[in-house]
């Protein structure tokens, strides 16, 4: 007789509070349960008849303990999850954790809109669920990474980077052409580098003035 014959999984609390809608849900109707069945039980655990196992209780407790949206810290990204109702009604977007790069964090089981404050302009902005999906699924950014700048400031930073790269190319010739000087003047003006723009303007005037 097997010594495991009479052993059964210990039943645990069957409900959890969804962090998105704050409603009490059956734990098996959340993405936590989906993730558990995929990675711990290979989907051999019955959805309806099997009592919730002990190790799943530890997983639930871990996610609930680490999910702290009120703190606004980076760990909020590594512990996101939601109930199936929130996914169905569009309050959350399912996270494809098989394509995420965890780093030192954990999987994002569901993406939700996250409020942020721009480090440059100090304006509030929203790191929305679909943008998160693009970051962590398509671009393969580490799940602990978050944007520190609002979309407008990020566009400006990218533009400044492009301008500085172009500056490096234009400054290479010892004797730049009039067209190159005009482009240099336009770039310095856009970057608000007044002194350098005035210097290029004088060089342009001297180059265009016939002797």
mmCIF file of C-alpha atoms in Angstrom:
data_model
loop_
_atom_site.group_PDB
_atom_site.id
_atom_site.type_symbol
_atom_site.label_atom_id
_atom_site.label_comp_id
_atom_site.label_asym_id
_atom_site.label_seq_id
_atom_site.Cartn_x
_atom_site.Cartn_y
_atom_site.Cartn_z
ATOM 1 C CA UNK A 1 0.000 0.000 0.000
ATOM 2 C CA UNK A 2 1.402 3.393 -0.936
ATOM 3 C CA UNK A 3 2.183 5.634 1.969
ATOM 4 C CA UNK A 4 0.753 8.532 -0.025
ATOM 5 C CA UNK A 5 -2.661 6.923 -0.473
ATOM 6 C CA UNK A 6 -4.519 8.824 2.196
ATOM 7 C CA UNK A 7 -2.753 12.131 1.702
ATOM 8 C CA UNK A 8 -4.660 14.953 0.040
ATOM 9 C CA UNK A 9 -3.765 18.571 -0.640
ATOM 10 C CA UNK A 10 -4.707 20.808 2.270
ATOM 11 C CA UNK A 11 -7.620 23.098 1.380
ATOM 12 C CA UNK A 12 -6.894 26.808 1.707
ATOM 13 C CA UNK A 13 -8.877 30.010 1.549
ATOM 14 C CA UNK A 14 -10.548 29.972 -1.850
ATOM 15 C CA UNK A 15 -10.985 33.719 -2.297
ATOM 16 C CA UNK A 16 -8.629 36.630 -2.910
ATOM 17 C CA UNK A 17 -9.152 40.379 -3.314
ATOM 18 C CA UNK A 18 -8.404 41.484 -6.859
ATOM 19 C CA UNK A 19 -5.931 44.425 -6.718
ATOM 20 C CA UNK A 20 -7.591 46.067 -9.729
ATOM 21 C CA UNK A 21 -11.306 46.064 -8.874
ATOM 22 C CA UNK A 22 -10.908 45.313 -5.126
ATOM 23 C CA UNK A 23 -13.654 42.693 -5.397
ATOM 24 C CA UNK A 24 -13.404 39.352 -3.629
ATOM 25 C CA UNK A 25 -13.002 36.655 -6.267
ATOM 26 C CA UNK A 26 -12.588 32.922 -6.382
ATOM 27 C CA UNK A 27 -8.820 32.427 -6.541
ATOM 28 C CA UNK A 28 -9.275 30.037 -9.459
ATOM 29 C CA UNK A 29 -10.836 32.855 -11.498
ATOM 30 C CA UNK A 30 -7.652 34.924 -11.551
ATOM 31 C CA UNK A 31 -4.484 34.980 -13.629
ATOM 32 C CA UNK A 32 -2.638 33.784 -10.529
ATOM 33 C CA UNK A 33 -4.358 30.434 -10.869
ATOM 34 C CA UNK A 34 -3.680 30.326 -14.624
ATOM 35 C CA UNK A 35 0.016 30.950 -13.995
ATOM 36 C CA UNK A 36 0.137 28.358 -11.211
ATOM 37 C CA UNK A 37 -1.463 25.663 -13.358
ATOM 38 C CA UNK A 38 0.909 26.393 -16.230
ATOM 39 C CA UNK A 39 4.204 26.469 -14.341
ATOM 40 C CA UNK A 40 3.595 24.328 -11.293
ATOM 41 C CA UNK A 41 1.078 21.693 -12.329
ATOM 42 C CA UNK A 42 1.262 21.595 -16.135
ATOM 43 C CA UNK A 43 -2.530 22.069 -16.253
ATOM 44 C CA UNK A 44 -3.156 18.664 -14.660
ATOM 45 C CA UNK A 45 -4.911 20.283 -11.694
ATOM 46 C CA UNK A 46 -8.668 20.247 -12.202
ATOM 47 C CA UNK A 47 -10.303 23.651 -12.259
ATOM 48 C CA UNK A 48 -13.407 22.634 -10.310
ATOM 49 C CA UNK A 49 -12.900 19.535 -8.216
ATOM 50 C CA UNK A 50 -9.358 19.710 -6.840
ATOM 51 C CA UNK A 51 -8.974 21.655 -3.576
ATOM 52 C CA UNK A 52 -6.574 24.531 -3.786
ATOM 53 C CA UNK A 53 -3.130 23.111 -2.896
ATOM 54 C CA UNK A 54 -0.885 24.382 -0.135
ATOM 55 C CA UNK A 55 1.837 25.720 -2.421
ATOM 56 C CA UNK A 56 -0.729 27.847 -4.274
ATOM 57 C CA UNK A 57 -1.625 29.486 -0.961
ATOM 58 C CA UNK A 58 2.002 30.548 -0.562
ATOM 59 C CA UNK A 59 2.004 31.980 -4.100
ATOM 60 C CA UNK A 60 -1.148 33.991 -3.412
ATOM 61 C CA UNK A 61 0.265 35.300 -0.141
ATOM 62 C CA UNK A 62 3.508 36.271 -1.875
ATOM 63 C CA UNK A 63 1.778 38.218 -4.648
ATOM 64 C CA UNK A 64 -0.659 39.906 -2.282
ATOM 65 C CA UNK A 65 2.134 40.902 0.094
ATOM 66 C CA UNK A 66 4.388 42.326 -2.646
ATOM 67 C CA UNK A 67 1.660 44.136 -4.570
ATOM 68 C CA UNK A 68 1.700 47.556 -2.928
ATOM 69 C CA UNK A 69 0.318 50.173 -5.367
ATOM 70 C CA UNK A 70 0.062 52.795 -2.629
ATOM 71 C CA UNK A 71 3.854 52.943 -2.300
ATOM 72 C CA UNK A 72 4.508 53.700 -5.960
ATOM 73 C CA UNK A 73 7.757 51.751 -5.845
ATOM 74 C CA UNK A 74 9.180 49.718 -8.719
ATOM 75 C CA UNK A 75 8.076 46.412 -7.230
ATOM 76 C CA UNK A 76 4.528 47.208 -8.268
ATOM 77 C CA UNK A 77 5.552 46.038 -11.768
ATOM 78 C CA UNK A 78 6.784 42.640 -10.690
ATOM 79 C CA UNK A 79 3.603 41.636 -8.904
ATOM 80 C CA UNK A 80 0.712 42.727 -11.084
ATOM 81 C CA UNK A 81 -2.223 40.413 -11.490
ATOM 82 C CA UNK A 82 -5.976 40.642 -11.914
ATOM 83 C CA UNK A 83 -9.157 38.601 -11.918
ATOM 84 C CA UNK A 84 -10.726 37.288 -15.110
ATOM 85 C CA UNK A 85 -13.573 39.816 -14.822
ATOM 86 C CA UNK A 86 -11.131 42.749 -15.011
ATOM 87 C CA UNK A 87 -9.477 41.219 -18.064
ATOM 88 C CA UNK A 88 -12.846 40.653 -19.745
ATOM 89 C CA UNK A 89 -14.099 44.174 -18.989
ATOM 90 C CA UNK A 90 -10.860 45.865 -20.107
ATOM 91 C CA UNK A 91 -9.627 47.136 -16.753
ATOM 92 C CA UNK A 92 -6.471 45.063 -17.219
ATOM 93 C CA UNK A 93 -4.523 43.508 -20.100
ATOM 94 C CA UNK A 94 -3.214 39.952 -19.796
ATOM 95 C CA UNK A 95 0.553 39.737 -19.507
ATOM 96 C CA UNK A 96 2.401 37.235 -21.683
ATOM 97 C CA UNK A 97 4.909 36.213 -19.014
ATOM 98 C CA UNK A 98 6.584 33.673 -21.326
ATOM 99 C CA UNK A 99 7.999 36.600 -23.326
ATOM 100 C CA UNK A 100 9.009 38.775 -20.371
ATOM 101 C CA UNK A 101 12.533 39.337 -19.093
ATOM 102 C CA UNK A 102 12.227 39.081 -15.320
ATOM 103 C CA UNK A 103 15.718 40.055 -14.241
ATOM 104 C CA UNK A 104 15.611 40.189 -10.436
ATOM 105 C CA UNK A 105 11.837 40.599 -10.407
ATOM 106 C CA UNK A 106 8.935 38.350 -11.199
ATOM 107 C CA UNK A 107 6.286 38.008 -13.888
ATOM 108 C CA UNK A 108 3.684 40.635 -14.710
ATOM 109 C CA UNK A 109 0.516 38.577 -14.954
ATOM 110 C CA UNK A 110 -1.698 41.532 -15.923
ATOM 111 C CA UNK A 111 -0.965 45.079 -17.048
ATOM 112 C CA UNK A 112 -2.901 48.000 -15.565
ATOM 113 C CA UNK A 113 -2.571 51.752 -15.982
ATOM 114 C CA UNK A 114 0.042 53.116 -13.555
ATOM 115 C CA UNK A 115 0.247 56.776 -12.510
ATOM 116 C CA UNK A 116 3.724 58.309 -12.711
ATOM 117 C CA UNK A 117 5.325 61.737 -12.303
ATOM 118 C CA UNK A 118 7.787 63.045 -14.882
ATOM 119 C CA UNK A 119 11.281 63.635 -13.472
ATOM 120 C CA UNK A 120 11.884 66.482 -15.942
ATOM 121 C CA UNK A 121 8.716 68.573 -16.075
ATOM 122 C CA UNK A 122 7.143 67.236 -12.836
ATOM 123 C CA UNK A 123 3.830 66.703 -14.639
ATOM 124 C CA UNK A 124 1.754 63.583 -13.899
ATOM 125 C CA UNK A 125 1.313 61.013 -16.645
ATOM 126 C CA UNK A 126 -0.021 57.478 -17.039
ATOM 127 C CA UNK A 127 2.093 54.497 -18.019
ATOM 128 C CA UNK A 128 -0.815 52.709 -19.626
ATOM 129 C CA UNK A 129 -1.370 48.961 -19.851
ATOM 130 C CA UNK A 130 -0.828 48.664 -23.611
ATOM 131 C CA UNK A 131 2.415 50.654 -23.453
ATOM 132 C CA UNK A 132 3.634 48.323 -20.691
ATOM 133 C CA UNK A 133 2.783 45.348 -22.873
ATOM 134 C CA UNK A 134 4.890 46.867 -25.680
ATOM 135 C CA UNK A 135 7.811 47.534 -23.314
ATOM 136 C CA UNK A 136 7.981 44.145 -21.636
ATOM 137 C CA UNK A 137 6.704 41.820 -24.360
ATOM 138 C CA UNK A 138 7.812 43.363 -27.660
ATOM 139 C CA UNK A 139 10.884 45.365 -26.651
ATOM 140 C CA UNK A 140 11.915 42.831 -23.978
ATOM 141 C CA UNK A 141 12.719 45.509 -21.392
ATOM 142 C CA UNK A 142 13.423 44.144 -17.918
ATOM 143 C CA UNK A 143 10.168 44.146 -15.926
ATOM 144 C CA UNK A 144 11.682 46.360 -13.220
ATOM 145 C CA UNK A 145 12.227 49.191 -15.702
ATOM 146 C CA UNK A 146 9.744 52.072 -15.709
ATOM 147 C CA UNK A 147 9.603 55.379 -17.596
ATOM 148 C CA UNK A 148 10.804 58.361 -15.576
ATOM 149 C CA UNK A 149 9.732 60.903 -18.191
ATOM 150 C CA UNK A 150 6.338 61.647 -19.677
ATOM 151 C CA UNK A 151 5.764 60.865 -23.381
ATOM 152 C CA UNK A 152 6.328 64.519 -24.395
ATOM 153 C CA UNK A 153 9.666 64.723 -22.571
ATOM 154 C CA UNK A 154 10.723 61.331 -23.959
ATOM 155 C CA UNK A 155 10.100 62.600 -27.485
ATOM 156 C CA UNK A 156 12.171 65.693 -26.699
ATOM 157 C CA UNK A 157 15.020 63.582 -25.289
ATOM 158 C CA UNK A 158 15.053 61.387 -28.388
ATOM 159 C CA UNK A 159 15.087 64.479 -30.581
ATOM 160 C CA UNK A 160 18.031 65.954 -28.648
ATOM 161 C CA UNK A 161 19.919 62.682 -28.969
ATOM 162 C CA UNK A 162 19.369 62.669 -32.734
ATOM 163 C CA UNK A 163 20.528 66.296 -32.989
ATOM 164 C CA UNK A 164 23.734 65.625 -31.038
ATOM 165 C CA UNK A 165 24.489 62.626 -33.242
ATOM 166 C CA UNK A 166 24.030 64.795 -36.318
ATOM 167 C CA UNK A 167 26.268 67.459 -34.766
ATOM 168 C CA UNK A 168 29.046 64.904 -34.446
ATOM 169 C CA UNK A 169 28.779 64.180 -38.162
ATOM 170 C CA UNK A 170 28.683 67.837 -39.222
ATOM 171 C CA UNK A 171 31.690 68.849 -37.096
ATOM 172 C CA UNK A 172 34.025 66.295 -38.650
ATOM 173 C CA UNK A 173 34.958 68.252 -41.845
ATOM 174 C CA UNK A 174 37.701 70.836 -41.339
ATOM 175 C CA UNK A 175 36.194 73.062 -44.014
ATOM 176 C CA UNK A 176 32.403 72.588 -43.881
ATOM 177 C CA UNK A 177 30.250 73.680 -46.789
ATOM 178 C CA UNK A 178 27.686 76.476 -46.594
ATOM 179 C CA UNK A 179 24.907 73.872 -46.422
ATOM 180 C CA UNK A 180 26.606 72.139 -43.498
ATOM 181 C CA UNK A 181 27.091 75.442 -41.673
ATOM 182 C CA UNK A 182 23.447 76.321 -42.177
ATOM 183 C CA UNK A 183 22.423 72.958 -40.729
ATOM 184 C CA UNK A 184 24.796 73.490 -37.794
ATOM 185 C CA UNK A 185 23.228 76.888 -37.144
ATOM 186 C CA UNK A 186 19.729 75.374 -37.203
ATOM 187 C CA UNK A 187 20.709 72.604 -34.779
ATOM 188 C CA UNK A 188 22.446 74.952 -32.331
ATOM 189 C CA UNK A 189 19.423 77.242 -32.452
ATOM 190 C CA UNK A 190 17.024 74.370 -31.743
ATOM 191 C CA UNK A 191 19.223 73.211 -28.852
ATOM 192 C CA UNK A 192 19.249 76.805 -27.563
ATOM 193 C CA UNK A 193 23.051 76.957 -27.687
ATOM 194 C CA UNK A 194 23.072 80.678 -28.442
ATOM 195 C CA UNK A 195 26.812 81.354 -28.378
ATOM 196 C CA UNK A 196 27.626 78.512 -30.752
ATOM 197 C CA UNK A 197 24.773 79.509 -33.041
ATOM 198 C CA UNK A 198 26.155 83.078 -33.225
ATOM 199 C CA UNK A 199 29.632 81.741 -33.997
ATOM 200 C CA UNK A 200 28.287 79.645 -36.880
ATOM 201 C CA UNK A 201 26.293 82.633 -38.080
ATOM 202 C CA UNK A 202 29.483 84.729 -38.299
ATOM 203 C CA UNK A 203 31.276 81.933 -40.183
ATOM 204 C CA UNK A 204 28.375 81.766 -42.612
ATOM 205 C CA UNK A 205 28.511 85.528 -43.164
ATOM 206 C CA UNK A 206 32.259 85.410 -43.824
ATOM 207 C CA UNK A 207 31.891 82.440 -46.154
ATOM 208 C CA UNK A 208 29.128 84.103 -48.168
ATOM 209 C CA UNK A 209 30.862 87.505 -48.364
ATOM 210 C CA UNK A 210 33.022 87.761 -51.502
ATOM 211 C CA UNK A 211 36.513 89.173 -51.023
#
